[in-house]
Amino acid sequence: EARDSSLLSTYARVMSTELFEEFVEKVDRLDRPGTTVELRSVLAVDHDAIAKSNVGESSGRLILVKDNIEAVGLPATAGSLALDGVPVRGDAVLVARLRAAGLIVAGSTNLSEWANIRSTGSSSGWSAVGGLTANPWALDRSAGGSSSGSGAAVAAGLVDVAIGTETDGSITCPAALNGVVGIKPTVGSVPTAGVVPVSGSQDVPGPLARNVDLAADVLAVIAGDADLVARSRRVVVGNLRVGVARAWLTGHTATDRMFEEVLALIEREVRELRDCEVPDTETAVHEDEFTVLVHELKSDLDAYLADRVPIDSGRPRSIAEVIAFNEREAGRELIHFGQDIFERASACSGRDSDDYRAARRRNVEWAQARCFGPAFAAFDVLIAPAYAPAWKTDFVLGHPNAGGKVTTPAAIAGLPIVTIPMGLVAGLPVGVCLVGPSASEERLIAVARRLEGRLGLVDDLSWRPTFSNPSRG
């Protein structure tokens, strides 16, 4: 029996090595600067990854983690030159869980620098360290943000699953724009220790994957919830009441029309499907959320930098020092946009602020009393379209208003969202979102699995990125 176990372990490592070599070949062929495609979704590769994981008798599946997550052998730069070369302190808790489960953390993915929180004029998918991530369906289109590299790498077939992080839309958006599954879990359900922070009240890591089952399997690992998948299979989808959140339509005609077709499919699977009167998110709510994020960024990122960056390293140990660093490196860091959010964060008093506390209180009261309290008294799950199709990256004008109304209410309340692809609009993927109460991931996964089966995209050989060259218009 011991000999059989040893043989299985050896076989697993041989298979893992072959998978890893295939992955490196794909990265070299499709992802690197100077290649025909130049996807730039992978920021770094760990060539010792297999030795760091408990491959054992597992499948040795490869996984990538967003480069704002600390992992031994990877840089964890958050896309910023300020952290390039600064050692990680060890594996983030979620990375340790991945390795223990036998997954091979093969590399890290590019991202919108500092998870898209440096500037109001930032472009999704660009970082000074990794450059601009392209969308594998059309190379002049956005891969979304801020987990752009994670979504693009999965869509391109470099790996089957990657980890992203979301504060407000950063898993949901790249999942939708790249045509993959994304699960933004309940805030607090996946540890953020070892993750470069934006907001302690809204940050959460989660998986992006080729299908719902794989995303659910990986979520169970990083959440330390071994029974999650089994619970999701015990959910009776036919007993669920689903509310249609029409206030969160994208405003893009073809996307919203496709959403109506999806509703016709899901209506046959659930007990009840009807409109849910959720509010649109008013300007005042967005302003309060921005105040919360800026103040939490000040406290949380300052503390993170001071703990990770050695005193004698000469590297920035606070947001104020990052600002000064970027000014010195303006030719590389400020070439496309500035750092106005960092400047505002540096100037504020962080969590020790009456403005912050009042804004957070108003945000939570709005989300609970006006939005999700009434909604979940009548429904078990809410459904809405995710985003319009991927827009062209524009460093001058930025990106347009492209939907995504579903993300902010759930971000404020810390609620889970599961996003799955629902089809193509003008050759570009669009997604549908399921939102549930806190800790309702198994319910959302069950509905997503059923809808994924009805749509039939996962098993459709035509559901593959086209790597279309840049075009006019």
PDB file of C-alpha atoms in Angstrom, residues 121 123 336 393-399:
ATOM      1  CA  GLY A 121      -8.294  58.370 -14.323  1.00  0.00           C
ATOM      2  CA  SER A 123      -7.082  52.431 -17.064  1.00  0.00           C
ATOM      3  CA  HIS A 336      -0.850  57.387 -18.433  1.00  0.00           C
ATOM      4  CA  THR A 393      -8.778  50.700 -23.899  1.00  0.00           C
ATOM      5  CA  ASP A 394      -8.266  54.460 -24.062  1.00  0.00           C
ATOM      6  CA  PHE A 395      -5.513  56.061 -21.978  1.00  0.00           C
ATOM      7  CA  VAL A 396      -6.822  59.538 -22.813  1.00  0.00           C
ATOM      8  CA  LEU A 397     -10.576  59.276 -22.268  1.00  0.00           C
ATOM      9  CA  GLY A 398     -10.647  56.304 -19.907  1.00  0.00           C
ATOM     10  CA  HIS A 399     -13.476  53.790 -20.050  1.00  0.00           C
TER      11      HIS A 399
END
